[in-house]
mmCIF file of C-alpha atoms in Angstrom:
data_model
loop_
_atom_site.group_PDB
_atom_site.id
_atom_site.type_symbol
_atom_site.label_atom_id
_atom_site.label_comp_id
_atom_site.label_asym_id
_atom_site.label_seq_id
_atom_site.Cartn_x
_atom_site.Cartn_y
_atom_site.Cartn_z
ATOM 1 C CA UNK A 1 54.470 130.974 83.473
ATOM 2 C CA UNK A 2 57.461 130.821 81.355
ATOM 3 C CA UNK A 3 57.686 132.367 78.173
ATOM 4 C CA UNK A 4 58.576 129.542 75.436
ATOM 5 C CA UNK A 5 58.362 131.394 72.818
ATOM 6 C CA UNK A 6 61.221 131.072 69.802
ATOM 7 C CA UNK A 7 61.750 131.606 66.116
ATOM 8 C CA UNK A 8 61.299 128.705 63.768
ATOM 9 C CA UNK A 9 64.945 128.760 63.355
ATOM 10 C CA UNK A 10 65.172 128.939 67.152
ATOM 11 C CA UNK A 11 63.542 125.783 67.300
ATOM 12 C CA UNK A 12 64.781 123.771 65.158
ATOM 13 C CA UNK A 13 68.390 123.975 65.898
ATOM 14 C CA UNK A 14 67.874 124.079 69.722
ATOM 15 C CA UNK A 15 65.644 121.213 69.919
ATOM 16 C CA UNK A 16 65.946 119.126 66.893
ATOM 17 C CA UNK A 17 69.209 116.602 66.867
ATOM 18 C CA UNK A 18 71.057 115.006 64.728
ATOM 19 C CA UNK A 19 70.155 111.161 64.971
ATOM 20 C CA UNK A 20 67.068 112.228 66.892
ATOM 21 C CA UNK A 21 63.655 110.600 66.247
ATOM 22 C CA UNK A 22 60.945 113.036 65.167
ATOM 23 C CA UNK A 23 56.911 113.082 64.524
ATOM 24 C CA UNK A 24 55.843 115.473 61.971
ATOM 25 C CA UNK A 25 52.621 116.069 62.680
ATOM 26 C CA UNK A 26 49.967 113.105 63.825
ATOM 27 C CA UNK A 27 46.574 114.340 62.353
ATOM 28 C CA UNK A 28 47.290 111.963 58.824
ATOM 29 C CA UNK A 29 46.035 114.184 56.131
ATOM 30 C CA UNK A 30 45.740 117.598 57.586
ATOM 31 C CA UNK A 31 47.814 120.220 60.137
ATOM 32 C CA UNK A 32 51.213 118.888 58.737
ATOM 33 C CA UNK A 33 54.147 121.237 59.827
ATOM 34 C CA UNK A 34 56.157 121.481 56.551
ATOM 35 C CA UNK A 35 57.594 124.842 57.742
ATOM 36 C CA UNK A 36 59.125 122.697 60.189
ATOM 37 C CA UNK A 37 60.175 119.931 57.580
ATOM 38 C CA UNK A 38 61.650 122.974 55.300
ATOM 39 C CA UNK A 39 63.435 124.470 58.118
ATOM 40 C CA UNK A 40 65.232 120.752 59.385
ATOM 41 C CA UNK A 41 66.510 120.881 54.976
ATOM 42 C CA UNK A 42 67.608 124.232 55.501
ATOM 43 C CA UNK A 43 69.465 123.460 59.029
ATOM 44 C CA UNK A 44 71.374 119.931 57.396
ATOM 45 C CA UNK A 45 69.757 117.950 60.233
ATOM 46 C CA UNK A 46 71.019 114.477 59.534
ATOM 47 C CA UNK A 47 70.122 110.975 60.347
ATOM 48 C CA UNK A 48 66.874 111.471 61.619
ATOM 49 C CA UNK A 49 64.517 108.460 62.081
ATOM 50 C CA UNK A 50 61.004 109.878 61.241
ATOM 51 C CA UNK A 51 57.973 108.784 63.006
ATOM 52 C CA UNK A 52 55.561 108.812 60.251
ATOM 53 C CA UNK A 53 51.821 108.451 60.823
ATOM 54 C CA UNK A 54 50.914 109.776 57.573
ATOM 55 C CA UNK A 55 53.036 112.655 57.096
ATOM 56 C CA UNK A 56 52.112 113.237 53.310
ATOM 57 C CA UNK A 57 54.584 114.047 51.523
ATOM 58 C CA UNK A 58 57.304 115.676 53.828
ATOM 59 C CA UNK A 59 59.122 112.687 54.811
ATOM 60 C CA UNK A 60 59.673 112.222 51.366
ATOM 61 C CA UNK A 61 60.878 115.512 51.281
ATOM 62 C CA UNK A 62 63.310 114.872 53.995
ATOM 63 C CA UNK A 63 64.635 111.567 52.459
ATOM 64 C CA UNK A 64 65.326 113.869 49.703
ATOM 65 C CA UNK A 65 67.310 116.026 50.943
ATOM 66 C CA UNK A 66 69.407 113.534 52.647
ATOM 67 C CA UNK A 67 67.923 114.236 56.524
ATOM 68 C CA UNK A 68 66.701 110.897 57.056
ATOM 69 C CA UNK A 69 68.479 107.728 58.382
ATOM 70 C CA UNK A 70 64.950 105.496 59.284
ATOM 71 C CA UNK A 71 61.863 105.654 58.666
ATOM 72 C CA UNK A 72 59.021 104.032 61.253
ATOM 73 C CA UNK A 73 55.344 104.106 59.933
ATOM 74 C CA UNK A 74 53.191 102.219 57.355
ATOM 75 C CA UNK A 75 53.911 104.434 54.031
ATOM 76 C CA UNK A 76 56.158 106.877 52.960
ATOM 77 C CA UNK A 77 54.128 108.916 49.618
ATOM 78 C CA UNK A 78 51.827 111.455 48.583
ATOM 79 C CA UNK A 79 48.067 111.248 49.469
ATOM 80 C CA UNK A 80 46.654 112.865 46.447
ATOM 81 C CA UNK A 81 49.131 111.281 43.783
ATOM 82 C CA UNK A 82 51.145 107.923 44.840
ATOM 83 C CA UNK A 83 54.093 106.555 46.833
ATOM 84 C CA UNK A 84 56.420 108.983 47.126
ATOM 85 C CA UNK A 85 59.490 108.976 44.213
ATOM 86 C CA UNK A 86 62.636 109.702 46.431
ATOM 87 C CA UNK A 87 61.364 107.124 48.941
ATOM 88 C CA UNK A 88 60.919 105.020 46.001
ATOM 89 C CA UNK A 89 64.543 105.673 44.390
ATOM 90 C CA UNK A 90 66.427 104.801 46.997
ATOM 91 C CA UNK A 91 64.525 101.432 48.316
ATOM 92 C CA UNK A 92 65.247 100.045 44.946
ATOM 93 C CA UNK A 93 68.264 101.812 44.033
ATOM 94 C CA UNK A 94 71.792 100.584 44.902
ATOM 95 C CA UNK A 95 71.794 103.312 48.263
ATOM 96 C CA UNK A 96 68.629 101.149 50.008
ATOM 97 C CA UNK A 97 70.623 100.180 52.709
ATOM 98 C CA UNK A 98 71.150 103.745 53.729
ATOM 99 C CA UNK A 99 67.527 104.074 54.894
ATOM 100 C CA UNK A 100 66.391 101.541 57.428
ATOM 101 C CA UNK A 101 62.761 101.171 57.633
ATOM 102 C CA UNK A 102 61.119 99.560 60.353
ATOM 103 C CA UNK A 103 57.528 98.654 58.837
ATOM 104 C CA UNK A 104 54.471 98.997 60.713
ATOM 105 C CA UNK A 105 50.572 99.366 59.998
ATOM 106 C CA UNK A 106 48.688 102.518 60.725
ATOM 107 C CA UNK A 107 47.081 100.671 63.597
ATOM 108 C CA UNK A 108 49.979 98.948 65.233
ATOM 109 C CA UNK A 109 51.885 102.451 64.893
ATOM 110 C CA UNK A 110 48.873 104.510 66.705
ATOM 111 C CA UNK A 111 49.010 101.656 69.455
ATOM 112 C CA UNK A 112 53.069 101.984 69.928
ATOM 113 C CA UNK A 113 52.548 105.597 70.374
ATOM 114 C CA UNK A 114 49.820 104.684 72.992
ATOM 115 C CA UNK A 115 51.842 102.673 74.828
ATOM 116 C CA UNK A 116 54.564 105.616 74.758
ATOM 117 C CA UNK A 117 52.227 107.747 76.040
ATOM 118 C CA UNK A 118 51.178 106.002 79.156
ATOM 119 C CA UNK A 119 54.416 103.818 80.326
ATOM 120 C CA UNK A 120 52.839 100.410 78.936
ATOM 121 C CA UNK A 121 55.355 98.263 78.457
ATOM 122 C CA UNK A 122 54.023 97.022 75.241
ATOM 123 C CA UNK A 123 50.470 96.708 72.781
ATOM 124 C CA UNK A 124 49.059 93.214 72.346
ATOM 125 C CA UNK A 125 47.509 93.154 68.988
ATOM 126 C CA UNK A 126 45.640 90.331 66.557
ATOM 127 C CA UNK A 127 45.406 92.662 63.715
ATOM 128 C CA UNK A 128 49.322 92.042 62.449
ATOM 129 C CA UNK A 129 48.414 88.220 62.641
ATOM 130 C CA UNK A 130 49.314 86.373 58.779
ATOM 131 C CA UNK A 131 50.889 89.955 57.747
ATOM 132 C CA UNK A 132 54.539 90.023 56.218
ATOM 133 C CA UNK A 133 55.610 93.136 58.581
ATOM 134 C CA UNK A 134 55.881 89.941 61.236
ATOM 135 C CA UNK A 135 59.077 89.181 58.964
ATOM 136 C CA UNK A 136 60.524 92.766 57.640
ATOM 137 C CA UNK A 137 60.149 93.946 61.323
ATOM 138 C CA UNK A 138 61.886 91.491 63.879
ATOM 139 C CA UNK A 139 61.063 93.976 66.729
ATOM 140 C CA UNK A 140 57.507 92.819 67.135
ATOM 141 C CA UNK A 141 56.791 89.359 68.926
ATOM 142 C CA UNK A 142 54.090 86.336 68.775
ATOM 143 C CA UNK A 143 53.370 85.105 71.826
ATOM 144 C CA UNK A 144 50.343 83.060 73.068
ATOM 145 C CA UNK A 145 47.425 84.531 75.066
ATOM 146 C CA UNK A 146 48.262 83.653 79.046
ATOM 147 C CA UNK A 147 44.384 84.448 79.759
ATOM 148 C CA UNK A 148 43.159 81.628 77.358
ATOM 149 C CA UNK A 149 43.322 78.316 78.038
ATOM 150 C CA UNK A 150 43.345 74.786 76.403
ATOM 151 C CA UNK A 151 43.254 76.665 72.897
ATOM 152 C CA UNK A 152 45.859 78.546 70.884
ATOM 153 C CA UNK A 153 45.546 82.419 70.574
ATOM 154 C CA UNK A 154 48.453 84.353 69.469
ATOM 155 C CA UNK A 155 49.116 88.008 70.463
ATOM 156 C CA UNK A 156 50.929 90.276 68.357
ATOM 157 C CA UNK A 157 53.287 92.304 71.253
ATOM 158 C CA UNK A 158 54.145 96.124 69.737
ATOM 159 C CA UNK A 159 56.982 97.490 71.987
ATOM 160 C CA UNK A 160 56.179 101.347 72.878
ATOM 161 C CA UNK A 161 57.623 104.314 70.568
ATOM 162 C CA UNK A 162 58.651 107.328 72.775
ATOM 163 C CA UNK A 163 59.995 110.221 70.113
ATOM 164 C CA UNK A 164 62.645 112.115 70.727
ATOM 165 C CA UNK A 165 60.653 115.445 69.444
ATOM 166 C CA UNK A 166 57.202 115.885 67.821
ATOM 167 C CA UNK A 167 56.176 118.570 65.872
ATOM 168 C CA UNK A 168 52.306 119.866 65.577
ATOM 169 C CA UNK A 169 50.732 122.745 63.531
ATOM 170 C CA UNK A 170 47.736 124.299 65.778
ATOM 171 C CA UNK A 171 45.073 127.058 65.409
ATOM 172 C CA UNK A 172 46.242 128.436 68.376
ATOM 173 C CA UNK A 173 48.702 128.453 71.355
ATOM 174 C CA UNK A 174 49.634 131.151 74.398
ATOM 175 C CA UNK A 175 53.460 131.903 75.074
ATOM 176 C CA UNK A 176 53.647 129.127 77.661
ATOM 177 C CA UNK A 177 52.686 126.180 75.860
ATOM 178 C CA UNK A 178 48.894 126.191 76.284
ATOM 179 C CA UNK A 179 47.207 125.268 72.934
ATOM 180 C CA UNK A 180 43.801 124.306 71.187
ATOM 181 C CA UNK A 181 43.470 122.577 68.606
ATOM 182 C CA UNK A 182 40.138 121.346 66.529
ATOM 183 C CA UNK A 183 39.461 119.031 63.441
ATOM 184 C CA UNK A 184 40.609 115.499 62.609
ATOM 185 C CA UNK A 185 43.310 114.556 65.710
ATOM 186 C CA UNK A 186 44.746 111.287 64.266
ATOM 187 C CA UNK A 187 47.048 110.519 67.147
ATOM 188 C CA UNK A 188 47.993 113.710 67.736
ATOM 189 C CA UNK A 189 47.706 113.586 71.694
ATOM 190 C CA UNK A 190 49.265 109.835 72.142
ATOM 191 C CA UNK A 191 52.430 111.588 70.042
ATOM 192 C CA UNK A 192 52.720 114.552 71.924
ATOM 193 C CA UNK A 193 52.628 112.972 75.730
ATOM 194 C CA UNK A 194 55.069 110.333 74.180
ATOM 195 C CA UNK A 195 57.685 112.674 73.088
ATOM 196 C CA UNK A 196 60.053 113.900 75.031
ATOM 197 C CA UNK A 197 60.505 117.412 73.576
ATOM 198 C CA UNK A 198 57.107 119.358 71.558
ATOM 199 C CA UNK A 199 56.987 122.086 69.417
ATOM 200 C CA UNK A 200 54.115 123.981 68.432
ATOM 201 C CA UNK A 201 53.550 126.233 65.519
ATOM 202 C CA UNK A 202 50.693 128.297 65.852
ATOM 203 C CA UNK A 203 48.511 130.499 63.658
ATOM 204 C CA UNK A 204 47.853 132.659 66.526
ATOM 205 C CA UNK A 205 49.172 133.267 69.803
ATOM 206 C CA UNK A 206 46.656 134.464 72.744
ATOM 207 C CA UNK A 207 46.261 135.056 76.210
ATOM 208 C CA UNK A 208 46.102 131.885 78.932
ATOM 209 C CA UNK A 209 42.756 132.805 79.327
ATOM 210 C CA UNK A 210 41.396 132.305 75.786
ATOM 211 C CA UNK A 211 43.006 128.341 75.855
ATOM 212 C CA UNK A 212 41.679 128.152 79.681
ATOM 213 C CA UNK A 213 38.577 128.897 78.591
ATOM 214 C CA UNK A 214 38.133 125.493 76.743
ATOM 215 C CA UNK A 215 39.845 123.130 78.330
ATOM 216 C CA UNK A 216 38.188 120.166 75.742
ATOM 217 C CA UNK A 217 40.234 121.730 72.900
ATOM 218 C CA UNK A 218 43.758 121.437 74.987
ATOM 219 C CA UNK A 219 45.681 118.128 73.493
ATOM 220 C CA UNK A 220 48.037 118.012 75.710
ATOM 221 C CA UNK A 221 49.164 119.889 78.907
ATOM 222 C CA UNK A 222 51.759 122.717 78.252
ATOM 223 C CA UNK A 223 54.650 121.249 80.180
ATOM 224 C CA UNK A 224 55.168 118.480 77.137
ATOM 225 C CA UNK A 225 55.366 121.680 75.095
ATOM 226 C CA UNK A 226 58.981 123.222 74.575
ATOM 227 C CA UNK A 227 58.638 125.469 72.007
ATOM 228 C CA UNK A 228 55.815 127.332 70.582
ATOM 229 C CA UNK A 229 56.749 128.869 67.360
ATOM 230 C CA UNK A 230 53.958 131.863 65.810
ATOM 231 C CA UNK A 231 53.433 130.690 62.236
ATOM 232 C CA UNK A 232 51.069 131.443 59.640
ATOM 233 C CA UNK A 233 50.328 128.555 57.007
ATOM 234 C CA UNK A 234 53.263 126.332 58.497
ATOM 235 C CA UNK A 235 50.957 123.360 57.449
ATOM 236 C CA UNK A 236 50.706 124.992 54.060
ATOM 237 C CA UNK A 237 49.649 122.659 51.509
ATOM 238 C CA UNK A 238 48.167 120.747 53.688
ATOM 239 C CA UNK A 239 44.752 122.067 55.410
ATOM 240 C CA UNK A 240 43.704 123.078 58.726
ATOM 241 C CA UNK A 241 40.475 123.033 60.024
ATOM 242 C CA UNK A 242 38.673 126.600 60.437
ATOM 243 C CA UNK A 243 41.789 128.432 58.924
ATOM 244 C CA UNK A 244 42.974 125.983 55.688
ATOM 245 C CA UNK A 245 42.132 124.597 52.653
ATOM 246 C CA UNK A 246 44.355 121.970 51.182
ATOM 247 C CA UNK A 247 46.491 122.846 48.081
ATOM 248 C CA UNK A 248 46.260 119.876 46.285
ATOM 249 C CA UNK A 249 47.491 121.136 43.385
ATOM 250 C CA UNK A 250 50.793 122.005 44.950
ATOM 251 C CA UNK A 251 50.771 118.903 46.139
ATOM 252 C CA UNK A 252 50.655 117.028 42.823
ATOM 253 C CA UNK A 253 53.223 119.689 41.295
ATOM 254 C CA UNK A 254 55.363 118.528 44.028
ATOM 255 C CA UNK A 255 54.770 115.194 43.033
ATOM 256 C CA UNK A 256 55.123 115.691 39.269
ATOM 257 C CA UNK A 257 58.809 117.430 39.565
ATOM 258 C CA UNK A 258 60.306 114.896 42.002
ATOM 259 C CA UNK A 259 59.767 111.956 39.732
ATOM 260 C CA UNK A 260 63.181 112.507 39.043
ATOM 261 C CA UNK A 261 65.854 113.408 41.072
ATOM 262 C CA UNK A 262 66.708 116.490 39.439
ATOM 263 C CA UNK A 263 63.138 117.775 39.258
ATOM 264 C CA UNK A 264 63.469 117.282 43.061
ATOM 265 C CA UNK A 265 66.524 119.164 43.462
ATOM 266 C CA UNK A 266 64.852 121.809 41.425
ATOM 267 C CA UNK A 267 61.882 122.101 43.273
ATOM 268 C CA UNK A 268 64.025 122.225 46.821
ATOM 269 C CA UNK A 269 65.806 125.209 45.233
ATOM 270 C CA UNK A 270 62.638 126.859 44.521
ATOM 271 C CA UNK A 271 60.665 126.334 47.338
ATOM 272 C CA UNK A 272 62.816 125.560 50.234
ATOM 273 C CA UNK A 273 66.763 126.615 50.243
ATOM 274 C CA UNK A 274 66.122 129.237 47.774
ATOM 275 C CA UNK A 275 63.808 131.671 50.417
ATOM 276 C CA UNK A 276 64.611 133.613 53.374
ATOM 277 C CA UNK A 277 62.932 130.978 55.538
ATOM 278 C CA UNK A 278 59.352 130.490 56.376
ATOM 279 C CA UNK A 279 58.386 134.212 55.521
ATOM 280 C CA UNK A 280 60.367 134.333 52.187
ATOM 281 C CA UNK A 281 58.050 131.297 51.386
ATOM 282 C CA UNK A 282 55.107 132.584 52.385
ATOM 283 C CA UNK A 283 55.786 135.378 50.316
ATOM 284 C CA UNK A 284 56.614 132.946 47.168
ATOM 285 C CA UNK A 285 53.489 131.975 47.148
ATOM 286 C CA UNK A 286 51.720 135.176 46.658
ATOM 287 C CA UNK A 287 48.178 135.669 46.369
ATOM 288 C CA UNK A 288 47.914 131.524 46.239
ATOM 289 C CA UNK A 289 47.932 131.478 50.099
ATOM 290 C CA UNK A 290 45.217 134.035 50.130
ATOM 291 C CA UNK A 291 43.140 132.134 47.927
ATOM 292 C CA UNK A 292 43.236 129.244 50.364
ATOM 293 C CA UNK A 293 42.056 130.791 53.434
ATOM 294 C CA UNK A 294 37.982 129.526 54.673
ATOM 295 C CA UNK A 295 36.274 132.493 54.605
ATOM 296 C CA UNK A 296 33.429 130.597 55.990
ATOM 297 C CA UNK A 297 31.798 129.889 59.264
ATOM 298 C CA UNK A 298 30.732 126.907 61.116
ATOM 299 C CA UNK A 299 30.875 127.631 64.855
ATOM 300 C CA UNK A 300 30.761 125.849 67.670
ATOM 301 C CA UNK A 301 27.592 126.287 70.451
ATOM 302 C CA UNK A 302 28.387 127.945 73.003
ATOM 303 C CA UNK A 303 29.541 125.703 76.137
ATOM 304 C CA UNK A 304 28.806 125.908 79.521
ATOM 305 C CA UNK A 305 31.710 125.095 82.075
ATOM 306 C CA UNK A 306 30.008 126.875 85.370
ATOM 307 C CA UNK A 307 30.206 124.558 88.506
ATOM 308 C CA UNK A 308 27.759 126.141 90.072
#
């Protein structure tokens, strides 16, 4: 088994390319990998075109800070607190045509990602049907049904999205890509056999055994995985099942200091380019991250995989 595990740093500059096409993180609200997100500001990636099934608010971090060339998803904001102000100032500001945006619904972006995932050469949907992303996105087509007959019923066709890189916070992961991950999956698993290069940022790393010993939990077979990156809290603020609470209040003092660009600038010093990486913002946030950890317990029954 090869050993794939690297730094954050590591990571990010070996497998993360200018111009490349990134998911950051697939489970919508929760196990978002900002560390990752911080680390691409820090780096100068440029001209990324950002995947975004949910996201929260770290695409709108990385629009900020001048990473992003595109953006593919449905929304581009903060859960807790609105659409998200540097996405906002430069769609209406005189730079808009610096970010191209190729508009989607949540549904019709989960369904591209399926069709990624498993070769299909493209989704036929209905639920696009009388929607104005027909017109802002001239990639999808209307075509009629070839298995009705004497009656008109239009298909919406989706072409496939294969990322260049995804990125996925999980409870766990061994050295050679082996991972388990629990809670709310969004389309975690059509992302990651999509992409063509995955990293993983773990809370823990563990023997083979412990992931073999679940199989249910695995996502995604290890040799999608290219990286696997040992990080506590990389999803901090947003939560992780078992581990995480969300910090919603970081969130909305995120979202309070980037109304204006300034404030945003501001609050990248603080929290992003002004920290020796990952650990130095760990260590910013004190006894905050502490006070986030579930203390509680709500375990699984035990399961039963003899053959015999």
């Amino acid at each position: 088994m090869k050993d794939k595990r690297l730094s954050l740093e590591q990571a990010v500059a070996d497998l993360i390319r200018d111009g490349d096409s990134i998911v950051m993180g697939a489970c919508l609200e929760s196990d978002i990998p900002f560390a990752a997100t911080h680390e691409i500001i820090r780096q100068g990636k440029r001209e990324l075109e950002v995947v975004a099934p949910i996201s929260d608010a770290s695409t709108d971090m990385l629009i900020g800070a001048g990473c992003v060339g595109a953006v593919t998803g449905a929304w581009v904001g903060n859960v807790s607190a609105g659409l998200g102000h540097n996405y906002r100032r430069i769609m209406e500001g005189a730079a808009r045509g610096r970010l191209r945006v190729n508009d989607h619904s949540n549904f019709s972006l989960g369904m591209a990602l399926t069709a990624g995932a498993y070769g299909i050469p493209y989704m036929p949907l209905r639920s696009l049907l009388g929607s104005d992303i027909l017109r802002s996105n001239p990639a999808f087509r209307v075509e009629r049904n070839p298995f009705v007959r004497d009656q008109d019923d239009p298909v919406v066709l989706v072409p496939p999205l294969r990322p260049d890189v995804a990125v996925f916070c999980v409870q766990r992961a061994d050295p050679g890509g082996g991972c388990h991950h629990w809670g709310s999956e969004g389309v975690m698993r059509e992302a990651g056999l999509a992409a063509e290069r995955v990293i993983l940022l773990a809370e823990e790393i563990v023997a083979p055994e412990v992931i073999a010993s679940d199989p249910n939990r695995v996502p995604f077979p290890p040799f999608r995985v290219a990286a696997v990156v040992e990080a506590t809290a990389a999803c901090h603020p947003s939560p992780m099942t078992g581990v995480w609470r969300r910090d919603t209040a970081f969130f909305n003092a995120y979202h309070d200091r980037s109304r204006t660009p300034e404030g945003f600038q501001e609050w990248l010093e603080e929290w992003v380019l002004g920290v020796n990486g990952h650990a130095g913002y760990r260590a910013r946030l004190d006894e905050r991250i502490d006070s986030l950890r579930i203390r509680g317990k709500a375990l699984a029954a035990p399961t039963n995989y003899a053959a015999e």
